[in-house]
PDB file of C-alpha atoms in Angstrom:
ATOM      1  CA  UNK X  35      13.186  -2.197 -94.645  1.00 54.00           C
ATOM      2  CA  UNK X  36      10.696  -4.583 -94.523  1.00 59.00           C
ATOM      3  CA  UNK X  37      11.564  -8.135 -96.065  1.00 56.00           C
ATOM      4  CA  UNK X  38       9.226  -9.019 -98.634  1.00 57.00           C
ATOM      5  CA  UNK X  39       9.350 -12.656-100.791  1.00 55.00           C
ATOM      6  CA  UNK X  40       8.430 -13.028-104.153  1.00 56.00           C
ATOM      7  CA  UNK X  41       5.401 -12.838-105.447  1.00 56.00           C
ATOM      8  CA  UNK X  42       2.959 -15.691-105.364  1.00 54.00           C
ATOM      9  CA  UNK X  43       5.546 -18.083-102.894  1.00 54.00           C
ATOM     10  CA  UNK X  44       4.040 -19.862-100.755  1.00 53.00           C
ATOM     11  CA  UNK X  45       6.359 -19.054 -97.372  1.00 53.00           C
ATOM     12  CA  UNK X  46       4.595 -15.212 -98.561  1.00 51.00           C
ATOM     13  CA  UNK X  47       0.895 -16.248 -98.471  1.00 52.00           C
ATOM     14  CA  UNK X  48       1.827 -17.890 -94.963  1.00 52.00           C
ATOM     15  CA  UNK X  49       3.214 -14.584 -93.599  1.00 51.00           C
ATOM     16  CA  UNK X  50       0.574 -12.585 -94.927  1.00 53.00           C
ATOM     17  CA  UNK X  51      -2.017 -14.467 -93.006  1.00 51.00           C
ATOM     18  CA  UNK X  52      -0.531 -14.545 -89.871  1.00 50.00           C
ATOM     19  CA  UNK X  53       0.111 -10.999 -89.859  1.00 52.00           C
ATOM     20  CA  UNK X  54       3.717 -11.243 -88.924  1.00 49.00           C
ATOM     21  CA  UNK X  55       6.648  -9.572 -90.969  1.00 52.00           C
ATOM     22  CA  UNK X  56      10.027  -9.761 -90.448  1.00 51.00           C
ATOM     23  CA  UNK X  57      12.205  -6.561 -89.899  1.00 50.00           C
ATOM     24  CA  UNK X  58      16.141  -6.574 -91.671  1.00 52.00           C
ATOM     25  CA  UNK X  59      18.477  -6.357 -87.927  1.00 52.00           C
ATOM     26  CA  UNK X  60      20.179  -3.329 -89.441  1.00 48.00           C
ATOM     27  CA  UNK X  61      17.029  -1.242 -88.686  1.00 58.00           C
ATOM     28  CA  UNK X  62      16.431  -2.944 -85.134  1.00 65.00           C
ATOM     29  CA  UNK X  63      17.862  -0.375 -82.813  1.00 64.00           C
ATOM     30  CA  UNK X  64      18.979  -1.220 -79.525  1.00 66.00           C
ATOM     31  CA  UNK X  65      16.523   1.232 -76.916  1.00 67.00           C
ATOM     32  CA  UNK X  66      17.825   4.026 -75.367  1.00 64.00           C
ATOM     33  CA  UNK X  67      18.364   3.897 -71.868  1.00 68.00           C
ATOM     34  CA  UNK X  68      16.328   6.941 -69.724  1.00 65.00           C
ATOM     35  CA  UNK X  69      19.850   8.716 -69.181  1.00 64.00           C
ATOM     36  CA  UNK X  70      20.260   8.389 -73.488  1.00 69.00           C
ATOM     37  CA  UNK X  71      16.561  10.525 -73.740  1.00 70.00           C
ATOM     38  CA  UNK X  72      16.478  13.059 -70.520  1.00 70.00           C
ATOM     39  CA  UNK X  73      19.688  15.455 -69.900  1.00 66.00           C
ATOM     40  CA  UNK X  74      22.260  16.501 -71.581  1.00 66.00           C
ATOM     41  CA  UNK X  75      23.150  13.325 -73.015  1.00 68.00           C
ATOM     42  CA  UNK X  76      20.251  13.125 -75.151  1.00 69.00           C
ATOM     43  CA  UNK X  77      22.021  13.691 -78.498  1.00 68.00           C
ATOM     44  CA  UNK X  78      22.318  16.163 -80.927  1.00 69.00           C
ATOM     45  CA  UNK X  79      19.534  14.679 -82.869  1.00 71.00           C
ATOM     46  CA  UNK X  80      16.716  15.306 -80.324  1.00 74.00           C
ATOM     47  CA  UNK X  81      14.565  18.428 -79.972  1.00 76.00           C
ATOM     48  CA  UNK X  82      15.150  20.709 -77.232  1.00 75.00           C
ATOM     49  CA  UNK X  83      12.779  21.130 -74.653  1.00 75.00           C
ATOM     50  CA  UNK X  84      10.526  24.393 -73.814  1.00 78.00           C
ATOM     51  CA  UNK X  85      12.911  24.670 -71.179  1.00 78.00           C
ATOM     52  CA  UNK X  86      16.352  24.464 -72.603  1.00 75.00           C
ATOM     53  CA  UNK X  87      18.436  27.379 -73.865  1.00 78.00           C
ATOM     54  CA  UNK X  88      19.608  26.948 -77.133  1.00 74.00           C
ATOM     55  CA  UNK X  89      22.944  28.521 -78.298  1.00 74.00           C
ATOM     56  CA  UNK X  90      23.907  28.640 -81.896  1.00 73.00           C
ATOM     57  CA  UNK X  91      27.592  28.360 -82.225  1.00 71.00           C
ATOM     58  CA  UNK X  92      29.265  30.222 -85.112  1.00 73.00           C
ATOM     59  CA  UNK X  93      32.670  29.758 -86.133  1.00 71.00           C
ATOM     60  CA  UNK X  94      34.211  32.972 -87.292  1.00 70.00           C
ATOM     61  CA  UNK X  95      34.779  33.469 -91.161  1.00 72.00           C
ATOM     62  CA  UNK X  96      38.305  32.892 -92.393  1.00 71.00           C
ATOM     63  CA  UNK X  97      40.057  35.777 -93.967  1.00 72.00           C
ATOM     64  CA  UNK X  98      40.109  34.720 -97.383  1.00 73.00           C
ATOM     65  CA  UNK X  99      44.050  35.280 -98.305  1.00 74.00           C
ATOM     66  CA  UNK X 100      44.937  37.403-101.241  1.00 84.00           C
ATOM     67  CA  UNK X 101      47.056  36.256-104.010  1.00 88.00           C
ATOM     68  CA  UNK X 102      49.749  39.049-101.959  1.00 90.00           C
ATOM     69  CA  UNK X 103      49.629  37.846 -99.172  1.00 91.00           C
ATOM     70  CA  UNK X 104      50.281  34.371-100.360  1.00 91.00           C
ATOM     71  CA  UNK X 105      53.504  35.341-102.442  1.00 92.00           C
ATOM     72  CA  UNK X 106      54.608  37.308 -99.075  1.00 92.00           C
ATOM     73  CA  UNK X 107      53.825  34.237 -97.019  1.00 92.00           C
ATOM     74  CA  UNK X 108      56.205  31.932 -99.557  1.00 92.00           C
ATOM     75  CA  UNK X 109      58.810  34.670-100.089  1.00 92.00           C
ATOM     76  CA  UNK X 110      58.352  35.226-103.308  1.00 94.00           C
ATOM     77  CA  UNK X 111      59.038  38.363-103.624  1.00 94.00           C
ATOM     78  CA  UNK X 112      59.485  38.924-107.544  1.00 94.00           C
ATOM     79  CA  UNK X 113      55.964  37.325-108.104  1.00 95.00           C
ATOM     80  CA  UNK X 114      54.870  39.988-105.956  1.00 95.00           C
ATOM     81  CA  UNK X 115      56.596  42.431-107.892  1.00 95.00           C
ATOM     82  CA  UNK X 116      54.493  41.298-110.427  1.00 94.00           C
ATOM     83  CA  UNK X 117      51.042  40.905-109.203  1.00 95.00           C
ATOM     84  CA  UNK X 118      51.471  44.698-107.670  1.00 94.00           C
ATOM     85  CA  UNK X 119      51.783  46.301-111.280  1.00 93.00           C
ATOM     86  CA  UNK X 120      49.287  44.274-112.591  1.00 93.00           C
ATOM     87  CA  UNK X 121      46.461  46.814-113.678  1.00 91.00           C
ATOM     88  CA  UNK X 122      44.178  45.036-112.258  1.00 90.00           C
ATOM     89  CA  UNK X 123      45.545  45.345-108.699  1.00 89.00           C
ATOM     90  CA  UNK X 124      43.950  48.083-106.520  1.00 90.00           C
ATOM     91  CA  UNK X 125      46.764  51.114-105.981  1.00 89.00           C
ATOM     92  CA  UNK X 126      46.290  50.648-102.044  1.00 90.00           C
ATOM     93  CA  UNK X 127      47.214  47.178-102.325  1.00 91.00           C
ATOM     94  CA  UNK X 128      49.770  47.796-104.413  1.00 92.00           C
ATOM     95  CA  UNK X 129      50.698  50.260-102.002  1.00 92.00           C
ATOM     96  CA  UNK X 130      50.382  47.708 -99.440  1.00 92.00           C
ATOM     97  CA  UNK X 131      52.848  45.449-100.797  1.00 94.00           C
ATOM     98  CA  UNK X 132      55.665  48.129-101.716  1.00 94.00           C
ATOM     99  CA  UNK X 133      55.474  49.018 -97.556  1.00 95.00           C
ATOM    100  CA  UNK X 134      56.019  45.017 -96.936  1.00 95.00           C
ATOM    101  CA  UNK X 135      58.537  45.025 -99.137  1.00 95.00           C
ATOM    102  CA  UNK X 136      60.388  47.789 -97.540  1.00 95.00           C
ATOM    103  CA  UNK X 137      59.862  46.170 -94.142  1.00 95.00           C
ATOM    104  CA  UNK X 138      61.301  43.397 -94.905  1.00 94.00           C
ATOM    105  CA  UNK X 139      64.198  44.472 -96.300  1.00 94.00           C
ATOM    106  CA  UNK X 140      63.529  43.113 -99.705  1.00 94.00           C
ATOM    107  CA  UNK X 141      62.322  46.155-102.254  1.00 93.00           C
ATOM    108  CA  UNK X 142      65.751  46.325-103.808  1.00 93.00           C
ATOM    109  CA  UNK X 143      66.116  42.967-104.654  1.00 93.00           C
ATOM    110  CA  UNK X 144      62.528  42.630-105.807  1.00 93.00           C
ATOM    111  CA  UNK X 145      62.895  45.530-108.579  1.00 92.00           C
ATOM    112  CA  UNK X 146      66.130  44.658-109.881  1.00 92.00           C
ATOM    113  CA  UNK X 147      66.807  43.742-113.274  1.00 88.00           C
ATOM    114  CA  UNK X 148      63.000  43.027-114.069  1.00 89.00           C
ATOM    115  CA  UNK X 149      63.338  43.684-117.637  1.00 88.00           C
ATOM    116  CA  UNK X 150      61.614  45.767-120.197  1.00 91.00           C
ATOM    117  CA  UNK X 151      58.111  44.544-120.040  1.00 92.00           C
ATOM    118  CA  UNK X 152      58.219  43.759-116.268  1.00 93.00           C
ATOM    119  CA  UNK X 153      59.842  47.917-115.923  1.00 93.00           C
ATOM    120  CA  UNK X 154      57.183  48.887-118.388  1.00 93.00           C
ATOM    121  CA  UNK X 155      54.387  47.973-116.260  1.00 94.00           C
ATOM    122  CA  UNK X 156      55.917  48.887-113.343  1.00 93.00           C
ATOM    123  CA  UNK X 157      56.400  52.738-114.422  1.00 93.00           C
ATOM    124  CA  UNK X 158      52.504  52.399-115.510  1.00 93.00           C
ATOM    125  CA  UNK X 159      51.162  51.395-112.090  1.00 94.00           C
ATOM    126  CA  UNK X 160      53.491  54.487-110.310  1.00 92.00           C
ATOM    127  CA  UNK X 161      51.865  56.308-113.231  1.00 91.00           C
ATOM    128  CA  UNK X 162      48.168  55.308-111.607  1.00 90.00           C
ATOM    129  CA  UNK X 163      49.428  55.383-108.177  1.00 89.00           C
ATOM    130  CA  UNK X 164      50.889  59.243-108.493  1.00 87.00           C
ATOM    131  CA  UNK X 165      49.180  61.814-106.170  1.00 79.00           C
ATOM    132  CA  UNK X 166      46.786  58.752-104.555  1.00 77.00           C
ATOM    133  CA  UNK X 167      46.511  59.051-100.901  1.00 74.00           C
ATOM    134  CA  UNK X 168      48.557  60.847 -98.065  1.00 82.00           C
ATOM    135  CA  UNK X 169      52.079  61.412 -97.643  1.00 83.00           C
ATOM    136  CA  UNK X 170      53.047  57.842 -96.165  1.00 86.00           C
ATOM    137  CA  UNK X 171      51.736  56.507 -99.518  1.00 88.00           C
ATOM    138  CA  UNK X 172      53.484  59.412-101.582  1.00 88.00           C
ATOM    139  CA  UNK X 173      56.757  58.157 -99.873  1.00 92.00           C
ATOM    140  CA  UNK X 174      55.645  54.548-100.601  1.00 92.00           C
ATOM    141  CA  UNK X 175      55.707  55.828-104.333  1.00 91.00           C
ATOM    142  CA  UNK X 176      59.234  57.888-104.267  1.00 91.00           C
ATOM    143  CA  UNK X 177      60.330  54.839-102.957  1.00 93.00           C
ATOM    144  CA  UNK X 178      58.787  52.642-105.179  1.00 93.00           C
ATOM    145  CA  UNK X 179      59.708  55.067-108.167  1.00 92.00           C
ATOM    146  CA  UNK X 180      63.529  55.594-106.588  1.00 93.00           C
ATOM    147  CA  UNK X 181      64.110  51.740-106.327  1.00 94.00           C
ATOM    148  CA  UNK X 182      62.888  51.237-109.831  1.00 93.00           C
ATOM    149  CA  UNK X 183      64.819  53.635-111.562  1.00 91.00           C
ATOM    150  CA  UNK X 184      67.976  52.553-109.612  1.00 92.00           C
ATOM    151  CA  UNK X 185      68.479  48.825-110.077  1.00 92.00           C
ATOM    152  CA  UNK X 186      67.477  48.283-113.881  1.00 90.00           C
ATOM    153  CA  UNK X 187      69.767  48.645-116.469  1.00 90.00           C
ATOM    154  CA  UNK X 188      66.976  48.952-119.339  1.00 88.00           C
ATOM    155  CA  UNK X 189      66.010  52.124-117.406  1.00 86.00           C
ATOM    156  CA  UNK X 190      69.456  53.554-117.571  1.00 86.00           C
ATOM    157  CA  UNK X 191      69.204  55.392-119.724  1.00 87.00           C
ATOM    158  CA  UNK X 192      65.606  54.006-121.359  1.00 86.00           C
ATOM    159  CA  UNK X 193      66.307  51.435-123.959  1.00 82.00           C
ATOM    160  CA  UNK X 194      62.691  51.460-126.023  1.00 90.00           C
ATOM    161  CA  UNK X 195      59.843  54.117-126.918  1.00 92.00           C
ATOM    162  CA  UNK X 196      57.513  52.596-124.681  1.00 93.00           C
ATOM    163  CA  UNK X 197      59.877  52.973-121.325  1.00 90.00           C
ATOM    164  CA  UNK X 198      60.667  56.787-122.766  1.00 90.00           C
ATOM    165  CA  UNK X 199      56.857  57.143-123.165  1.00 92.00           C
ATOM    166  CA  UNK X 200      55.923  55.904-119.652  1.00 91.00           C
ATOM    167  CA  UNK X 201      59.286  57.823-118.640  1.00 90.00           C
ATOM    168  CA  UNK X 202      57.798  61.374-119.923  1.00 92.00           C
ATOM    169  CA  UNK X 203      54.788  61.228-118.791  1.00 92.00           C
ATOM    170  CA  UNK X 204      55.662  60.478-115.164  1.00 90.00           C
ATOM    171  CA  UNK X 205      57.901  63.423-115.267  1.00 90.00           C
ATOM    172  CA  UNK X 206      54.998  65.749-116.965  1.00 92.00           C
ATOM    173  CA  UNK X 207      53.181  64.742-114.033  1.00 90.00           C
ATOM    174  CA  UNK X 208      55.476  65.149-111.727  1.00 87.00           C
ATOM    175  CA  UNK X 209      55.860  68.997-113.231  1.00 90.00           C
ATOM    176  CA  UNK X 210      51.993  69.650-113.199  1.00 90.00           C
ATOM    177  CA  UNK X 211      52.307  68.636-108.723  1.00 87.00           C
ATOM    178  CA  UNK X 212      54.672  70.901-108.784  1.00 88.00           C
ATOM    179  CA  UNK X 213      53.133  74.013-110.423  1.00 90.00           C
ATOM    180  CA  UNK X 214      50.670  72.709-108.059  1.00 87.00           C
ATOM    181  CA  UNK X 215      52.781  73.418-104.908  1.00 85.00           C
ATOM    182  CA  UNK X 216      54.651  76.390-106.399  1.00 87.00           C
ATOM    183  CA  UNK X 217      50.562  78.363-106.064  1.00 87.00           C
ATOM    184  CA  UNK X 218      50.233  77.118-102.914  1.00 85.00           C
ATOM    185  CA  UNK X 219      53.264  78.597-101.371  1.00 87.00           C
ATOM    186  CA  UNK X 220      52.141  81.448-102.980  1.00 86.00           C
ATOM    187  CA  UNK X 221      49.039  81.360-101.692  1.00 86.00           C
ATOM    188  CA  UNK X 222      50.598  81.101 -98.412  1.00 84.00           C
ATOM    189  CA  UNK X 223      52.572  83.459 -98.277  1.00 82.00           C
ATOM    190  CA  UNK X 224      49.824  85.595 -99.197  1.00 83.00           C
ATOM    191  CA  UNK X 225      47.584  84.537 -96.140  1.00 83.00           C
ATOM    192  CA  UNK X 226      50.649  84.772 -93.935  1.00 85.00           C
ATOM    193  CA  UNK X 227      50.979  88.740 -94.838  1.00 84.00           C
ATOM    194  CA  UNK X 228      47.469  89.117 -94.098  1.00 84.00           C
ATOM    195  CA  UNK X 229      47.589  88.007 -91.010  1.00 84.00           C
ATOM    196  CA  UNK X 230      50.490  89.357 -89.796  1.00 81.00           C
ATOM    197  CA  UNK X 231      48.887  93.070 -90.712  1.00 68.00           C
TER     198      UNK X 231
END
């Protein structure tokens, strides 16, 4: 900044025709001595040279933490009872959590006594989840499933319509897999007599 009087004073007039202006000392810099502006101790402000190598540094991304993984971290193992049977929750997340769960030692005390609404959603995510993936998942869900149906009390026998419902329907489609299977032992059997011939 450049100090400037007021208009029409007569210390300005005196100034202007001498040619001389006076500089603030905040923007007076001290200069920089030859080892400050050659080498490596030139700053991170200066341009690099034609010469000079110039390596970007990138920090890796964090892992952005899911709302799971936080509950797990905290031990809060009913809230992630709950965020599991949200619908909203992808079934191999859900999935995910269950296997925590069970290595940690802490499925059965998750599920238990969750109440109706809590048990309702949590028969409609196995609902979702039935038949999805390979047989560790499929275990994850008989385990899941098991567990449920063991430690609630509103699910022994169903207390409501809705838990009946959800109740029928996972046992329809637990009879449709297993027509399913029943053809393909069939089926097997008949390719095993054809090859035997």
């Amino acid at each position: 900044r450049q100090w400037k009087p007021s208009a029409g004073g007569a210390a300005s007039s005196a100034a202007q025709a001498s040619g001389v202006e006076e500089a603030s000392t905040a923007e007076q810099r001290p200069a920089k001595s030859k080892a400050r502006t050659v080498g490596h101790l030139r700053g991170m402000d200066a341009a690099p040279n034609s010469d000079d190598e110039v390596v970007e540094g990138q920090r890796p991304y964090k892992k952005k933490q899911s709302q799971l993984d936080f509950f797990f971290r905290k031990f809060e193992y009913r809230k992630a009872i709950e965020f599991i049977v949200l619908p909203s929750t992808e079934p191999r997340l859900g999935l995910a959590g269950v296997d925590e769960l069970l290595r940690r030692g802490a499925l059965a005390g998750a599920m238990s006594e969750l109440g109706e609404d809590l048990c309702l959603a949590a028969l409609r995510w196995l609902l979702n989840v039935f038949g999805l993936g390979d047989s560790l998942q499929q275990q994850l869900f008989m385990e899941a499933l098991h567990t449920l149906l063991d430690h609630n009390r509103c699910l022994q026998p169903p207390s409501t319509p809705a838990l009946i419902d959800a109740l029928e329907r996972l046992e329809n489609k637990v009879n449709q897999e297993l027509k399913v299977q029943e053809v393909l032992m069939e089926t097997s059997g008949m390719l095993r007599s054809v090859t035997t011939l």
